[in-house]
Each structure stands twice: as C-alpha cells, then as structure tokens.
mmCIF file of C-alpha atoms and ligand atoms in Angstrom:
data_model
loop_
_atom_site.group_PDB
_atom_site.id
_atom_site.type_symbol
_atom_site.label_atom_id
_atom_site.label_comp_id
_atom_site.label_asym_id
_atom_site.label_seq_id
_atom_site.Cartn_x
_atom_site.Cartn_y
_atom_site.Cartn_z
ATOM 1 C CA MET A 28 -121.309 17.854 -23.124
ATOM 2 C CA TYR A 29 -120.240 19.647 -26.112
ATOM 3 C CA ASP A 30 -117.215 21.549 -27.447
ATOM 4 C CA LEU A 31 -118.406 23.914 -30.379
ATOM 5 C CA ILE A 32 -115.897 24.676 -33.034
ATOM 6 C CA GLY A 33 -116.332 27.543 -35.404
ATOM 7 C CA ASP A 34 -115.650 27.994 -39.127
ATOM 8 C CA ILE A 35 -112.578 26.051 -40.227
ATOM 9 C CA HIS A 36 -112.239 26.803 -44.071
ATOM 10 C CA GLY A 37 -109.692 24.304 -44.855
ATOM 11 C CA HIS A 38 -107.225 24.905 -41.956
ATOM 12 C CA ALA A 39 -106.598 21.413 -40.699
ATOM 13 C CA ASP A 40 -103.351 22.026 -38.667
ATOM 14 C CA GLU A 41 -105.195 24.411 -36.651
ATOM 15 C CA LEU A 42 -108.115 21.926 -36.271
ATOM 16 C CA VAL A 43 -105.817 19.200 -35.122
ATOM 17 C CA ARG A 44 -104.072 21.511 -32.716
ATOM 18 C CA LEU A 45 -107.449 22.688 -31.223
ATOM 19 C CA LEU A 46 -108.753 18.996 -30.904
ATOM 20 C CA GLY A 47 -105.593 18.210 -29.130
ATOM 21 C CA ARG A 48 -105.976 21.045 -26.792
ATOM 22 C CA LEU A 49 -109.517 19.861 -25.908
ATOM 23 C CA GLY A 50 -108.302 16.490 -25.118
ATOM 24 C CA TYR A 51 -109.556 14.585 -28.209
ATOM 25 C CA GLU A 52 -107.427 11.704 -29.330
ATOM 26 C CA THR A 53 -107.337 9.621 -32.433
ATOM 27 C CA ASP A 54 -108.745 6.161 -32.201
ATOM 28 C CA GLN A 55 -109.794 3.956 -35.069
ATOM 29 C CA GLY A 56 -109.411 6.702 -37.728
ATOM 30 C CA SER A 57 -111.487 9.178 -35.825
ATOM 31 C CA TYR A 58 -110.776 11.811 -33.094
ATOM 32 C CA ARG A 59 -112.771 11.178 -29.842
ATOM 33 C CA HIS A 60 -113.180 12.209 -26.345
ATOM 34 C CA ARG A 61 -114.226 9.752 -23.443
ATOM 35 C CA ASP A 62 -117.200 11.911 -22.414
ATOM 36 C CA ARG A 63 -117.563 14.894 -24.804
ATOM 37 C CA LYS A 64 -118.575 15.471 -28.280
ATOM 38 C CA ILE A 65 -117.723 18.254 -30.773
ATOM 39 C CA ILE A 66 -120.362 20.322 -32.585
ATOM 40 C CA PHE A 67 -118.969 21.823 -35.843
ATOM 41 C CA LEU A 68 -120.565 25.139 -36.867
ATOM 42 C CA GLY A 69 -120.231 24.562 -40.721
ATOM 43 C CA ASP A 70 -118.021 26.231 -43.284
ATOM 44 C CA PHE A 71 -115.470 23.320 -43.575
ATOM 45 C CA ILE A 72 -114.372 24.118 -47.161
ATOM 46 C CA ASP A 73 -113.174 26.959 -49.440
ATOM 47 C CA ARG A 74 -110.407 29.495 -48.865
ATOM 48 C CA GLY A 75 -107.697 27.454 -46.874
ATOM 49 C CA PRO A 76 -105.078 25.188 -47.983
ATOM 50 C CA GLN A 77 -106.053 21.648 -46.393
ATOM 51 C CA ILE A 78 -109.654 21.434 -47.222
ATOM 52 C CA HIS A 79 -109.508 17.531 -48.008
ATOM 53 C CA ARG A 80 -107.841 16.938 -44.722
ATOM 54 C CA VAL A 81 -110.444 18.878 -42.730
ATOM 55 C CA LEU A 82 -113.204 16.896 -44.411
ATOM 56 C CA GLU A 83 -111.143 13.753 -43.495
ATOM 57 C CA ILE A 84 -111.192 14.504 -39.995
ATOM 58 C CA VAL A 85 -114.802 16.057 -39.656
ATOM 59 C CA ARG A 86 -116.845 13.482 -41.538
ATOM 60 C CA PRO A 87 -115.540 10.479 -39.673
ATOM 61 C CA MET A 88 -116.057 12.081 -36.271
ATOM 62 C CA VAL A 89 -119.717 12.702 -37.271
ATOM 63 C CA GLU A 90 -120.190 9.336 -38.697
ATOM 64 C CA ALA A 91 -118.768 7.672 -35.717
ATOM 65 C CA GLY A 92 -120.919 9.786 -33.354
ATOM 66 C CA HIS A 93 -118.019 11.691 -31.755
ATOM 67 C CA ALA A 94 -119.195 14.901 -33.362
ATOM 68 C CA LEU A 95 -122.326 16.742 -34.645
ATOM 69 C CA ALA A 96 -122.375 19.248 -37.394
ATOM 70 C CA VAL A 97 -124.527 21.885 -38.924
ATOM 71 C CA MET A 98 -124.631 23.341 -42.491
ATOM 72 C CA GLY A 99 -122.584 26.341 -43.345
ATOM 73 C CA ASN A 100 -123.415 28.635 -46.215
ATOM 74 C CA HIS A 101 -120.206 27.434 -48.013
ATOM 75 C CA GLU A 102 -121.569 23.787 -47.965
ATOM 76 C CA LEU A 103 -124.970 24.858 -49.293
ATOM 77 C CA ASN A 104 -123.400 27.159 -51.767
ATOM 78 C CA ALA A 105 -121.302 24.153 -52.937
ATOM 79 C CA LEU A 106 -124.298 22.004 -53.283
ATOM 80 C CA ALA A 107 -126.058 24.670 -55.476
ATOM 81 C CA TYR A 108 -122.837 25.189 -57.520
ATOM 82 C CA HIS A 109 -122.831 21.648 -58.464
ATOM 83 C CA THR A 110 -126.448 21.037 -59.025
ATOM 84 C CA GLU A 111 -128.099 21.760 -62.394
ATOM 85 C CA ASP A 112 -131.019 24.276 -62.542
ATOM 86 C CA PRO A 113 -134.141 22.233 -63.506
ATOM 87 C CA ASP A 114 -135.553 25.290 -65.352
ATOM 88 C CA LEU A 115 -132.304 26.316 -67.256
ATOM 89 C CA PRO A 116 -130.518 23.752 -69.135
ATOM 90 C CA ASN A 117 -126.666 23.642 -68.548
ATOM 91 C CA GLN A 118 -127.012 26.254 -65.620
ATOM 92 C CA TYR A 119 -126.584 25.666 -62.147
ATOM 93 C CA LEU A 120 -128.678 26.700 -59.040
ATOM 94 C CA ARG A 121 -125.479 28.694 -57.889
ATOM 95 C CA PRO A 122 -124.626 30.607 -61.042
ATOM 96 C CA ARG A 123 -121.007 30.033 -62.122
ATOM 97 C CA THR A 124 -120.099 33.787 -62.237
ATOM 98 C CA PRO A 125 -116.307 34.603 -61.720
ATOM 99 C CA LYS A 126 -117.046 35.904 -58.150
ATOM 100 C CA ASN A 127 -118.787 32.594 -57.217
ATOM 101 C CA GLU A 128 -116.153 30.545 -58.950
ATOM 102 C CA HIS A 129 -113.385 32.316 -57.111
ATOM 103 C CA GLN A 130 -115.061 31.688 -53.704
ATOM 104 C CA HIS A 131 -115.243 27.958 -54.332
ATOM 105 C CA GLN A 132 -111.938 27.635 -56.296
ATOM 106 C CA ALA A 133 -109.633 26.161 -53.350
ATOM 107 C CA THR A 134 -112.216 23.400 -52.872
ATOM 108 C CA LEU A 135 -112.197 22.789 -56.674
ATOM 109 C CA ASP A 136 -108.397 22.618 -56.886
ATOM 110 C CA GLN A 137 -107.998 20.458 -53.824
ATOM 111 C CA LEU A 138 -110.441 17.775 -54.076
ATOM 112 C CA THR A 139 -110.610 15.152 -56.882
ATOM 113 C CA SER A 140 -113.820 14.897 -58.604
ATOM 114 C CA HIS A 141 -114.670 11.524 -56.767
ATOM 115 C CA ASP A 142 -114.011 13.195 -53.441
ATOM 116 C CA LEU A 143 -115.866 16.066 -54.228
ATOM 117 C CA ARG A 144 -118.924 13.967 -55.258
ATOM 118 C CA SER A 145 -118.624 11.984 -52.170
ATOM 119 C CA TYR A 146 -118.524 15.053 -49.848
ATOM 120 C CA LEU A 147 -121.395 16.852 -51.562
ATOM 121 C CA ASP A 148 -123.268 13.776 -50.932
ATOM 122 C CA TRP A 149 -122.406 14.056 -47.154
ATOM 123 C CA PHE A 150 -123.084 17.804 -47.080
ATOM 124 C CA ARG A 151 -126.759 16.913 -47.957
ATOM 125 C CA THR A 152 -127.080 15.161 -44.499
ATOM 126 C CA LEU A 153 -126.068 18.232 -42.538
ATOM 127 C CA PRO A 154 -128.938 19.717 -40.513
ATOM 128 C CA MET A 155 -129.721 23.410 -41.154
ATOM 129 C CA TRP A 156 -129.751 23.838 -37.147
ATOM 130 C CA LEU A 157 -129.619 21.845 -33.890
ATOM 131 C CA ASP A 158 -132.043 22.372 -31.211
ATOM 132 C CA LEU A 159 -130.659 20.197 -28.352
ATOM 133 C CA ASP A 160 -131.226 19.649 -24.609
ATOM 134 C CA GLY A 161 -129.932 23.142 -23.272
ATOM 135 C CA LEU A 162 -128.545 24.639 -26.306
ATOM 136 C CA ARG A 163 -129.130 25.655 -29.875
ATOM 137 C CA VAL A 164 -126.530 25.737 -32.879
ATOM 138 C CA VAL A 165 -127.022 27.310 -36.196
ATOM 139 C CA HIS A 166 -124.320 28.763 -38.706
ATOM 140 C CA ALA A 167 -125.457 32.304 -38.604
ATOM 141 C CA CYS A 168 -128.717 33.297 -37.129
ATOM 142 C CA TRP A 169 -131.577 31.821 -34.844
ATOM 143 C CA ASP A 170 -134.811 33.246 -36.183
ATOM 144 C CA GLU A 171 -137.911 31.465 -35.100
ATOM 145 C CA GLN A 172 -139.919 32.602 -38.370
ATOM 146 C CA ALA A 173 -137.110 31.313 -40.615
ATOM 147 C CA ILE A 174 -136.733 28.180 -38.834
ATOM 148 C CA ALA A 175 -140.349 27.435 -38.706
ATOM 149 C CA GLN A 176 -140.630 28.263 -42.460
ATOM 150 C CA ILE A 177 -137.841 25.645 -43.250
ATOM 151 C CA ALA A 178 -139.280 23.286 -40.743
ATOM 152 C CA LYS A 179 -142.565 23.263 -42.854
ATOM 153 C CA VAL A 180 -140.698 21.593 -45.610
ATOM 154 C CA ASN A 181 -138.104 19.718 -43.733
ATOM 155 C CA ASN A 182 -138.726 19.377 -39.978
ATOM 156 C CA LYS A 183 -136.705 16.070 -39.346
ATOM 157 C CA HIS A 184 -133.348 17.273 -40.923
ATOM 158 C CA ALA A 185 -133.874 14.734 -43.870
ATOM 159 C CA ARG A 186 -131.349 14.686 -46.608
ATOM 160 C CA ILE A 187 -131.216 17.996 -48.494
ATOM 161 C CA THR A 188 -132.933 17.172 -51.866
ATOM 162 C CA ASP A 189 -132.676 19.044 -55.312
ATOM 163 C CA GLU A 190 -136.132 20.328 -54.857
ATOM 164 C CA PHE A 191 -135.108 21.859 -51.463
ATOM 165 C CA LEU A 192 -131.973 23.282 -52.955
ATOM 166 C CA HIS A 193 -134.164 24.876 -55.850
ATOM 167 C CA SER A 194 -136.474 26.363 -53.159
ATOM 168 C CA ALA A 195 -133.478 27.659 -51.037
ATOM 169 C CA CYS A 196 -131.206 28.945 -53.716
ATOM 170 C CA ARG A 197 -133.030 30.830 -56.288
ATOM 171 C CA LYS A 198 -134.270 34.356 -55.251
ATOM 172 C CA GLY A 199 -137.972 34.585 -55.118
ATOM 173 C CA GLN A 200 -138.355 30.758 -54.308
ATOM 174 C CA PRO A 201 -140.271 30.022 -51.093
ATOM 175 C CA LEU A 202 -137.233 29.061 -48.951
ATOM 176 C CA PHE A 203 -134.637 31.577 -50.342
ATOM 177 C CA ASP A 204 -135.161 34.220 -47.628
ATOM 178 C CA SER A 205 -135.405 31.964 -44.551
ATOM 179 C CA VAL A 206 -132.211 29.861 -45.586
ATOM 180 C CA GLU A 207 -130.359 33.043 -46.256
ATOM 181 C CA VAL A 208 -131.251 34.360 -42.709
ATOM 182 C CA VAL A 209 -130.309 31.193 -41.062
ATOM 183 C CA LEU A 210 -126.942 30.628 -42.907
ATOM 184 C CA LYS A 211 -125.999 34.182 -43.523
ATOM 185 C CA GLY A 212 -127.546 36.367 -40.901
ATOM 186 C CA LYS A 213 -129.615 39.357 -41.316
ATOM 187 C CA GLU A 214 -129.103 42.584 -43.099
ATOM 188 C CA GLY A 215 -130.611 46.052 -42.425
ATOM 189 C CA LYS A 216 -131.113 48.362 -45.268
ATOM 190 C CA LEU A 217 -129.846 52.056 -44.766
ATOM 191 C CA PRO A 218 -132.265 54.831 -45.634
ATOM 192 C CA GLU A 219 -132.780 55.527 -49.243
ATOM 193 C CA GLY A 220 -129.594 56.896 -51.080
ATOM 194 C CA MET A 221 -127.346 56.127 -48.150
ATOM 195 C CA SER A 222 -124.168 53.886 -48.289
ATOM 196 C CA PHE A 223 -120.975 53.433 -46.432
ATOM 197 C CA THR A 224 -117.740 51.831 -47.308
ATOM 198 C CA ASP A 225 -116.817 48.703 -45.302
ATOM 199 C CA PRO A 226 -113.171 47.852 -44.106
ATOM 200 C CA TYR A 227 -112.646 45.915 -47.541
ATOM 201 C CA GLY A 228 -113.393 48.980 -49.622
ATOM 202 C CA HIS A 229 -116.711 47.586 -50.726
ATOM 203 C CA VAL A 230 -119.707 50.317 -50.962
ATOM 204 C CA ARG A 231 -122.564 48.754 -49.079
ATOM 205 C CA THR A 232 -126.193 49.952 -48.681
ATOM 206 C CA GLU A 233 -127.037 47.427 -45.966
ATOM 207 C CA ILE A 234 -125.434 46.404 -42.550
ATOM 208 C CA ARG A 235 -125.166 42.958 -41.086
ATOM 209 C CA THR A 236 -127.363 43.388 -37.808
ATOM 210 C CA ARG A 237 -126.799 42.179 -34.333
ATOM 211 C CA TRP A 238 -129.989 40.225 -34.777
ATOM 212 C CA TYR A 239 -129.977 38.910 -31.296
ATOM 213 C CA LEU A 240 -130.461 42.434 -29.793
ATOM 214 C CA PRO A 241 -133.892 44.254 -29.576
ATOM 215 C CA PRO A 242 -133.444 47.024 -32.342
ATOM 216 C CA ASN A 243 -135.138 49.812 -30.322
ATOM 217 C CA GLY A 244 -132.988 52.833 -29.681
ATOM 218 C CA HIS A 245 -130.165 51.606 -32.081
ATOM 219 C CA THR A 246 -128.465 53.445 -34.776
ATOM 220 C CA TYR A 247 -127.058 51.814 -37.813
ATOM 221 C CA ARG A 248 -123.629 52.086 -36.335
ATOM 222 C CA THR A 249 -124.554 50.336 -33.026
ATOM 223 C CA TYR A 250 -126.760 47.691 -34.673
ATOM 224 C CA ALA A 251 -124.075 46.676 -37.147
ATOM 225 C CA PHE A 252 -122.454 43.268 -36.425
ATOM 226 C CA GLN A 253 -119.086 45.016 -35.903
ATOM 227 C CA SER A 254 -118.974 48.495 -34.669
ATOM 228 C CA ASP A 255 -116.476 49.588 -37.315
ATOM 229 C CA GLU A 256 -118.530 48.229 -40.110
ATOM 230 C CA CYS A 257 -121.000 51.301 -40.637
ATOM 231 C CA ALA A 258 -120.382 54.889 -39.681
ATOM 232 C CA CYS A 259 -123.968 56.006 -39.777
ATOM 233 C CA ASP A 260 -125.348 57.420 -36.683
ATOM 234 C CA LEU A 261 -128.962 57.726 -37.860
ATOM 235 C CA ARG A 262 -131.609 55.789 -36.007
ATOM 236 C CA LEU A 263 -132.649 52.520 -37.620
ATOM 237 C CA ASP A 264 -135.340 52.685 -40.256
ATOM 238 C CA ALA A 265 -138.792 51.660 -38.917
ATOM 239 C CA LEU A 266 -138.964 48.699 -41.356
ATOM 240 C CA VAL A 267 -135.585 47.229 -39.712
ATOM 241 C CA VAL A 268 -137.086 47.714 -36.412
ATOM 242 C CA ALA A 269 -140.451 46.096 -37.292
ATOM 243 C CA THR A 270 -138.875 43.053 -38.936
ATOM 244 C CA ALA A 271 -136.352 42.266 -36.286
ATOM 245 C CA ILE A 272 -136.863 39.034 -34.240
ATOM 246 C CA PRO A 273 -134.260 39.373 -31.533
ATOM 247 C CA TYR A 274 -133.221 36.445 -29.721
ATOM 248 C CA PRO A 275 -135.055 36.205 -26.243
ATOM 249 C CA ALA A 276 -132.986 36.828 -23.281
ATOM 250 C CA ASP A 277 -134.452 33.875 -21.373
ATOM 251 C CA ALA A 278 -134.122 31.246 -24.411
ATOM 252 C CA LYS A 279 -131.429 28.522 -24.348
ATOM 253 C CA PRO A 280 -127.991 29.630 -25.326
ATOM 254 C CA VAL A 281 -127.279 29.716 -28.999
ATOM 255 C CA PHE A 282 -124.014 29.271 -30.722
ATOM 256 C CA VAL A 283 -123.207 30.654 -34.224
ATOM 257 C CA GLY A 284 -120.221 30.809 -36.423
ATOM 258 C CA HIS A 285 -120.082 32.836 -39.764
ATOM 259 C CA TYR A 286 -119.209 36.326 -38.741
ATOM 260 C CA TRP A 287 -115.469 36.617 -39.179
ATOM 261 C CA LEU A 288 -115.015 38.245 -36.036
ATOM 262 C CA ALA A 289 -111.678 40.078 -35.442
ATOM 263 C CA ALA A 290 -110.493 40.385 -31.741
ATOM 264 C CA PRO A 291 -107.358 39.680 -29.794
ATOM 265 C CA GLN A 292 -109.578 37.113 -27.713
ATOM 266 C CA PRO A 293 -112.965 35.698 -28.042
ATOM 267 C CA GLY A 294 -115.891 36.914 -25.880
ATOM 268 C CA VAL A 295 -119.741 36.150 -25.783
ATOM 269 C CA LEU A 296 -122.192 38.367 -27.722
ATOM 270 C CA ALA A 297 -124.744 38.282 -25.004
ATOM 271 C CA LYS A 298 -125.209 36.008 -22.077
ATOM 272 C CA ASN A 299 -127.099 33.430 -24.142
ATOM 273 C CA VAL A 300 -125.431 34.032 -27.547
ATOM 274 C CA ALA A 301 -121.801 33.255 -28.760
ATOM 275 C CA CYS A 302 -120.003 33.400 -31.933
ATOM 276 C CA VAL A 303 -116.984 30.880 -32.220
ATOM 277 C CA ASP A 304 -115.779 32.247 -35.730
ATOM 278 C CA TYR A 305 -112.566 34.206 -35.241
ATOM 279 C CA SER A 306 -111.298 34.289 -38.793
ATOM 280 C CA VAL A 307 -108.775 31.506 -38.876
ATOM 281 C CA ALA A 308 -108.756 31.933 -42.700
ATOM 282 C CA LYS A 309 -108.218 35.680 -42.507
ATOM 283 C CA GLY A 310 -105.201 35.885 -40.036
ATOM 284 C CA GLY A 311 -107.404 35.114 -36.890
ATOM 285 C CA PHE A 312 -107.573 31.936 -34.952
ATOM 286 C CA LEU A 313 -109.684 28.752 -34.694
ATOM 287 C CA CYS A 314 -111.804 28.874 -31.633
ATOM 288 C CA ALA A 315 -113.949 26.648 -29.530
ATOM 289 C CA TYR A 316 -116.441 27.091 -26.695
ATOM 290 C CA ARG A 317 -116.290 24.440 -24.039
ATOM 291 C CA TRP A 318 -119.920 24.118 -22.795
ATOM 292 C CA ASN A 319 -120.832 22.289 -19.672
ATOM 293 C CA GLY A 320 -124.532 22.829 -19.529
ATOM 294 C CA GLU A 321 -124.380 26.514 -18.366
ATOM 295 C CA GLN A 322 -127.259 28.704 -19.604
ATOM 296 C CA LYS A 323 -125.437 31.829 -18.934
ATOM 297 C CA LEU A 324 -122.389 31.717 -21.189
ATOM 298 C CA SER A 325 -118.966 32.794 -19.816
ATOM 299 C CA ASN A 326 -115.919 34.245 -21.611
ATOM 300 C CA GLU A 327 -113.762 31.824 -19.513
ATOM 301 C CA ASN A 328 -115.023 28.922 -21.592
ATOM 302 C CA PHE A 329 -113.530 29.932 -24.899
ATOM 303 C CA VAL A 330 -110.504 27.788 -26.074
ATOM 304 C CA TRP A 331 -108.257 28.873 -28.829
HETATM 305 MN MN1 MN B 419 -120.300 31.189 -43.214
#
C-alpha cells in the first residue's frame, strides 16, 4: 500500500520528520518501510532551503524501489530551462526571463552544476502520471483527453526526450496544452473585460478551476479552486462548461499536489479526489495521505 506525499520544494527537515512519522527508517542509504511505499507527487525543487538534501532522499528511494514519483511542473520547467531551443540558437525552451530565473534561483544556488546535471537526467525518468491498481496519481489534473494526447507520444513513460520537451514547453506545439493541464491544472477564462485581484495582489482574468467537479450551475467563485480566489458571482461561461472534463464520481481515487492549499488541517476534495499539497514552502505543512486500498477517501487518513 502507498503513502502519498505532496510538494516538498526543498524542505528536507519536514520530509524526514514526515517519513519518520509514517514509520519509514533509513537502511543502506535509503528510507524504507517493510510493507509500504511512498508515492511522491513531484515539485521537489525550487523555493526551499534544502533542495539537494530532498533530492538525496527522494531519488535513492525511487531507485531502490521504496518509492514512486511523478513529474511536477517545477521539474519539467527545470528540464526546459536547461535545454536549448532547437529553433533559436542560444535560447532555451523555458525562456530565461527574470521571472523564470527567480522561480528557479534557489535550485541554481544550492546545486553544483555536476549535481544539477545528474538530477536533470533523473527528472527525465519521472512519469507524467501513474495509473495503478486502485488509485491514480498526477501532479495537478487527471484529464482523460490530455492524458490520451500525451500517451499517443509516450504511453510507456519512457525517458523524456528533447523532442518531447520541445512539443510540451513551447506554446502552439502539439503537447503544450495537454502537459499544461496535467502538470498545472485547468483555468477558466472570465467573461470578456472582467478581472479580479487574487490574494497576492495579481490582477487575473482566469480562475484555477475545480476541474474534478461537474461545472453545471457553478459561478466563477464556486468553481474556483479556492473560494477566496475569485469574487465573481456570474455563472460560468458556456465555453468553460463545454470544455470541462470532470472526474467521474465512480472512477478510481486520484491524488494530486500542486495547489498550495491553505487550511488548518487537510481534507479530501471529493470522495475520490485528494490534494496533498498544503504549502510547506509558504508557511503551511508537508502532508501525506496514508492509502490502504479504500475507494472512498477519508479525512482520517491524512498525516502531517
Ligand atoms: Mn506544482
């Protein structure tokens, strides 16, 4: 059975504490549990103070078979940031703008170029999702259509190639939209001319949607991922409704990270959807869900 751990973002002390609480012990350089495995939800790097140490814990666990891990948007971004654009000499698939540089800076500061190269190489082995016996795991959104699109190119979770990165990281390329959905979730555009200011003071024209819910009858406020995100009480635009692919209520449970949830304690999003990212890198806590095969998820099974 599996313990699912959300976005770590360089917070190794919290990871060690959580692994201890879950009963994992170090043995021959890797944490392990006698009869359980961890599934890491991605986003190991950027932001936090102990990125190298996090990677030194996570990779050996995966390589020794004591854990599985999926790709986070930060790992894919890092690959694109360090991969030259075949069409534009001296430029990279993720443009080195001040904003992108800033987002990646902690990793650049904390890893030697040798370690960075080695971990980038490892990131290429991370699957974009896991569809296992009784549960599914993806960094941000399980969308059958997006997953099918990516599977057309890479259905066996083979190593991420430069061609895949090019297709996934450049706007207008075939895999761009699907990879955005899977690793960053879905957005719903507000009606023309409308905007709102999010809790960070950014003016936005799109909400991050509760993609797992059927959109019918929702307003922008109630369909936004966090209810304080958008104060717009208009009904969702027909296009947002028409393009939604909600997660079926009778499908296997799916686990995501990514959303920087803020709450005094974790809770499931739906009976078969749970997010295990409670913002350890933003004053929250590192969180796990201890899964024992149940198809109806329970708030009782979070550990933090
Ligand atoms: Mn993320």
